[in-house]
CSV table of C-alpha atoms in Angstrom, one decimal:
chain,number,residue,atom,x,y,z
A,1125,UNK,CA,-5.1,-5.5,-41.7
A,1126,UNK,CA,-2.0,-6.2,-39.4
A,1127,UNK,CA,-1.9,-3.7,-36.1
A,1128,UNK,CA,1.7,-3.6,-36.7
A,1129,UNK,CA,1.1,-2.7,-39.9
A,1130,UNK,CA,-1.3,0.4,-38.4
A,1131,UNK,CA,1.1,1.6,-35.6
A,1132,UNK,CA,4.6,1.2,-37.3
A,1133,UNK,CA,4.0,4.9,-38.7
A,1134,UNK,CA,3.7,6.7,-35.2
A,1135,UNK,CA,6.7,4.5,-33.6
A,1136,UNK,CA,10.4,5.3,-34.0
A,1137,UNK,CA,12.7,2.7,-35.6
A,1138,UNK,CA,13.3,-0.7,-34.2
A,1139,UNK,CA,16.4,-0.7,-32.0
A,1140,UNK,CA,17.8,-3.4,-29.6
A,1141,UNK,CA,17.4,-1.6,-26.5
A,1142,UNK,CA,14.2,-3.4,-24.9
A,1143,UNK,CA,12.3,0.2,-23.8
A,1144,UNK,CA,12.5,0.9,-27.5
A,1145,UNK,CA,10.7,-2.4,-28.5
A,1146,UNK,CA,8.3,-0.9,-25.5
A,1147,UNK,CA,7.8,2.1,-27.1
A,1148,UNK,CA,6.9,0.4,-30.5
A,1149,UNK,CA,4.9,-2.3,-29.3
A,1150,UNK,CA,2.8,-0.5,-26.5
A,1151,UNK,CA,2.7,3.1,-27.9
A,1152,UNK,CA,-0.7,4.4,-25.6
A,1153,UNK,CA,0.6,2.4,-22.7
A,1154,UNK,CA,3.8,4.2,-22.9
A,1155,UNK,CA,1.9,7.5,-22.8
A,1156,UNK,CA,-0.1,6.9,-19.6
A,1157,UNK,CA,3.3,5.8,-18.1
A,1158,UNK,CA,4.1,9.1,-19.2
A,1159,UNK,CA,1.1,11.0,-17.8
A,1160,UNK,CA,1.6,8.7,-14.8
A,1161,UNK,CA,5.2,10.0,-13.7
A,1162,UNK,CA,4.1,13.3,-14.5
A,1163,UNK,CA,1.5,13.3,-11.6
A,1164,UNK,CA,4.2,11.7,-9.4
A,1165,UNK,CA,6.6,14.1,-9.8
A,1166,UNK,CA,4.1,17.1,-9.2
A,1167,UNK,CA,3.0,15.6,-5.9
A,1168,UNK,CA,6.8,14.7,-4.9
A,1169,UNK,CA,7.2,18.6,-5.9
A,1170,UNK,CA,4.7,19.6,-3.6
A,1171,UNK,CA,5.6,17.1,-0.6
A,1172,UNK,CA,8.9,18.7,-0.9
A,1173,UNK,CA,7.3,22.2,-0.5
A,1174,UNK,CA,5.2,21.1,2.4
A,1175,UNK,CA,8.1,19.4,4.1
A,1176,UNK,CA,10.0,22.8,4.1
A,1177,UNK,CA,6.8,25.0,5.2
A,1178,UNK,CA,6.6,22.6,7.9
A,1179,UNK,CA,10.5,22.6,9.0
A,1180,UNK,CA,9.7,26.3,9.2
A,1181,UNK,CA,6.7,26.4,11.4
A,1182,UNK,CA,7.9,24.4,14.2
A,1183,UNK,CA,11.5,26.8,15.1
A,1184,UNK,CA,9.2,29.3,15.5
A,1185,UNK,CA,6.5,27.7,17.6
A,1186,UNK,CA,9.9,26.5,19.9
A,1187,UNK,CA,11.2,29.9,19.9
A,1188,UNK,CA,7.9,31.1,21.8
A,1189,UNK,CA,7.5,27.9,23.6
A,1190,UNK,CA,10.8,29.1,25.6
A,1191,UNK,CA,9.8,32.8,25.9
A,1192,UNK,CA,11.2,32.5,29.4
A,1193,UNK,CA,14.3,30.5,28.9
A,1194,UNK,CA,15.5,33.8,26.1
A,1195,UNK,CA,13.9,36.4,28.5
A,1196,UNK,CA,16.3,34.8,31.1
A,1197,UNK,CA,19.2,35.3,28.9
A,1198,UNK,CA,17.9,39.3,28.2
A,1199,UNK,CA,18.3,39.5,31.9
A,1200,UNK,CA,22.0,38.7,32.4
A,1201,UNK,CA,23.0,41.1,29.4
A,1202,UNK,CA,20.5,43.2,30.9
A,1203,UNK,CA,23.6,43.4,33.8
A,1204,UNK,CA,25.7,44.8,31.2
A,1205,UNK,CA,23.9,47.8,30.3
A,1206,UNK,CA,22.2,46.9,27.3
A,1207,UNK,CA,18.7,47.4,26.6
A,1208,UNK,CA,16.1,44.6,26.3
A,1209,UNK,CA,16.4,45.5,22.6
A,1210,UNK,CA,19.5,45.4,21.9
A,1211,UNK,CA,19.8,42.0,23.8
A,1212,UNK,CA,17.1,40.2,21.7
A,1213,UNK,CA,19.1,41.5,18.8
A,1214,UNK,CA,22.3,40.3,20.3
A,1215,UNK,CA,21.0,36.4,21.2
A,1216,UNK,CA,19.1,36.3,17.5
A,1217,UNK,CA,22.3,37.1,16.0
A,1218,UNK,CA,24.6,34.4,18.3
A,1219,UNK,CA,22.1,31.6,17.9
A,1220,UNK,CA,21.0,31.7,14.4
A,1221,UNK,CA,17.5,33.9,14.4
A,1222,UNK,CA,19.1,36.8,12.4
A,1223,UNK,CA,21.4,36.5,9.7
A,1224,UNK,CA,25.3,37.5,10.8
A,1225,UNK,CA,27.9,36.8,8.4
A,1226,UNK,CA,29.9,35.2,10.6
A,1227,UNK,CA,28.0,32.3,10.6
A,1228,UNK,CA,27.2,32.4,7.2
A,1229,UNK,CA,23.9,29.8,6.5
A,1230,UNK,CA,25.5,27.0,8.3
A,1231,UNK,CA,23.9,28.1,12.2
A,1232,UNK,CA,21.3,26.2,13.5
A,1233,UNK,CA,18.6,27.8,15.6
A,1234,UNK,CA,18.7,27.3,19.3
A,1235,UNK,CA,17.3,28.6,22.3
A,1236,UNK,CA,20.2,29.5,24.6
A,1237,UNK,CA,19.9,28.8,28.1
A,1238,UNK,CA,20.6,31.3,31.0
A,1239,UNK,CA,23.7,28.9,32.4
A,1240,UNK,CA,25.5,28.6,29.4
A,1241,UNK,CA,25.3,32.3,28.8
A,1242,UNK,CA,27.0,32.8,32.5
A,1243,UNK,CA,29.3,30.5,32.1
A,1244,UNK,CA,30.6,32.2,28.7
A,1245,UNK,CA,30.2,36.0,30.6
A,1246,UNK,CA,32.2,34.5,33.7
A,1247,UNK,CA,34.7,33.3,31.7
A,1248,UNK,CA,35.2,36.3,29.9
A,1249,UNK,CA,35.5,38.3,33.0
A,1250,UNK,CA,38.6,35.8,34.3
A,1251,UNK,CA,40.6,37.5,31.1
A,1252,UNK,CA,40.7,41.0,33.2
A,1253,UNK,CA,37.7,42.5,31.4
A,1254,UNK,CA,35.4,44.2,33.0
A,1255,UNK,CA,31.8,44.5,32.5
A,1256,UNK,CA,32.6,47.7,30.2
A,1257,UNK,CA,35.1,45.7,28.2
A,1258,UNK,CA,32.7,43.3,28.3
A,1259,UNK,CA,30.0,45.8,27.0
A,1260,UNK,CA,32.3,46.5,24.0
A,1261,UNK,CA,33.4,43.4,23.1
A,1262,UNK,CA,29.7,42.0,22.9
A,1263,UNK,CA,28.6,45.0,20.9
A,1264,UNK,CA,31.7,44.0,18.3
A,1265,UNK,CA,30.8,40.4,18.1
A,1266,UNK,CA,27.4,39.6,20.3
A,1267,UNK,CA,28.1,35.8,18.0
A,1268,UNK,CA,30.4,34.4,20.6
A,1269,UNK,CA,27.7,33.9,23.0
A,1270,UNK,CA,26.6,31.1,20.6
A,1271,UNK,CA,30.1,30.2,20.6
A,1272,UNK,CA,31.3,27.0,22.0
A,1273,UNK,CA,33.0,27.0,25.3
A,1274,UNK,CA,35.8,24.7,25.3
A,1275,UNK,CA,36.2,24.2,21.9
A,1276,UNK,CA,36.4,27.3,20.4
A,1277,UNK,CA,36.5,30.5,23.0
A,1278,UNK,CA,39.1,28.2,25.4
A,1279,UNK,CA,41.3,26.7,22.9
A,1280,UNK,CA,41.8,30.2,21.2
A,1281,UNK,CA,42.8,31.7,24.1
A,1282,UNK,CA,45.3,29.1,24.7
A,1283,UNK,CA,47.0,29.3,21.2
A,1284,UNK,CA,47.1,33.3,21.8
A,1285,UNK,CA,48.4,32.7,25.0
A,1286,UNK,CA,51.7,29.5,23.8
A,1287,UNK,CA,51.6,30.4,20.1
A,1288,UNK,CA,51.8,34.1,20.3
A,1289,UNK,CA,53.1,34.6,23.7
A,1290,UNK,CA,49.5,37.1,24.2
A,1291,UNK,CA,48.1,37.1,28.0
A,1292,UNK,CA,46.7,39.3,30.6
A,1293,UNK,CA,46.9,43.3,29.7
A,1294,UNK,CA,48.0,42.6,25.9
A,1295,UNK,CA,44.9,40.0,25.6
A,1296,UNK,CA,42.7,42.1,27.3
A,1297,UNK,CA,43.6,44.6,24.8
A,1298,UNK,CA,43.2,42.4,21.3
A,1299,UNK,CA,39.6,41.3,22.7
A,1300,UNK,CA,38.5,45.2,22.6
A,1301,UNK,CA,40.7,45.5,18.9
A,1302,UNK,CA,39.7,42.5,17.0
A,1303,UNK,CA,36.9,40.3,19.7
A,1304,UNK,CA,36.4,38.0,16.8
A,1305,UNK,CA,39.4,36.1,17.1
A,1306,UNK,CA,37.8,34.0,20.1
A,1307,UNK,CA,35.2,32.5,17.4
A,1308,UNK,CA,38.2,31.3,15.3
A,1309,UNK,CA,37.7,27.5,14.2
A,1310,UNK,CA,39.4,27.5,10.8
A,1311,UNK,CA,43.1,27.3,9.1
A,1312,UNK,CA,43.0,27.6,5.9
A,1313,UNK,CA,47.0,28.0,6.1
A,1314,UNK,CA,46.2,30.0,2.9
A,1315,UNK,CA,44.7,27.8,0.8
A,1316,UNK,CA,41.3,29.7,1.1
A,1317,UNK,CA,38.1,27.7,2.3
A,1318,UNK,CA,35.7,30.5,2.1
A,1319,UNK,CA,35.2,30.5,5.6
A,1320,UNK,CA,36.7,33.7,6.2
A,1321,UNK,CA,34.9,35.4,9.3
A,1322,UNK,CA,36.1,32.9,11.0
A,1323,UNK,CA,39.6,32.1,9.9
A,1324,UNK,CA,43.1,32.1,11.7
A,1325,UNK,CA,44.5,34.0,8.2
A,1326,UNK,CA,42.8,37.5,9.3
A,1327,UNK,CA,45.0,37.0,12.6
């Protein structure tokens, strides 16, 4: 009448790792450790669930919370002849609420405010566009009013302007071709980064 004796049948040979001499020694405790990560993992699996349901909810509730800030911003491209349609569509593709592939998955949303949208339209009208051109060019690629200021849109313009020698009339003239180049923040130099849309190669 050892116990040994009785559970040596259900228990895998002795080894010298210390879980194994666990396993033979303790065989129903083993199972309920067993059992017990089980239940862990299925409420880890649905905290993780809950904690993305609830990253959801809250860009929406802030989307509504600043109905007026984004009806603000419908008003200036209002200005520009484009309906209040197509200017909701237009700030929901800049600022991450509709997919564009520019931005691929890595946009965050935001609200845009009405100032920095000026300040992008006004600085767009210094490059001898017009509020047509400027019609057009937001039609092409509405994404660079999510754009950053200085460190994209401005910075582009200067490397057109010493690198390629491309100011005033000829600018104003590859902004209706190919708008896209002011949201240009990557060189792959060739060696691709699969960041296309947004690459100095297509130049």
């Amino acid at each position: 009448g050892c116990w040994a004796h009785y559970w040596s049948p259900l228990c895998e040979p002795l080894r010298t790792d210390i879980s194994t001499l666990t396993l033979r020694m303790s065989p129903l405790t083993n199972c309920s450790s067993l059992i017990s990560r089980e239940r862990s993992r299925k409420l880890i699996s649905s905290s993780r669930k809950w904690k993305l349901h609830s990253v959801d909810q809250p860009q929406v509730v802030h989307l509504e919370d600043n109905e007026k800030l984004w009806t603000q911003c419908k008003v200036l491209l209002s200005s520009l002849n484009f309906t209040n349609e197509e200017a909701d569509k237009m700030l929901k593709k800049a600022f991450g609420w509709a997919h564009s592939p520019y931005w691929g998955e890595e946009r965050k949303k935001e609200v845009p405010n009405k100032h920095s949208i000026k300040e992008m339209l006004d600085y767009l009208k210094s490059l001898t566009l017009s509020d047509d051109d400027l019609h057009k060019l937001l039609k092409k690629f509405p994404e660079v009013l999510g754009c950053d200021i200085d460190q994209e849109v401005k910075s582009n313009v200067s490397t057109l302007e010493k690198d390629w020698g491309i100011k005033g009339k000829q600018l104003r003239n590859l902004l209706l071709r190919n708008p896209k180049v002011l949201g240009y923040n990557v060189d792959c130099k060739g060696d691709c980064m699969a960041q296309c849309t947004r690459c100095w190669v297509r130049f």
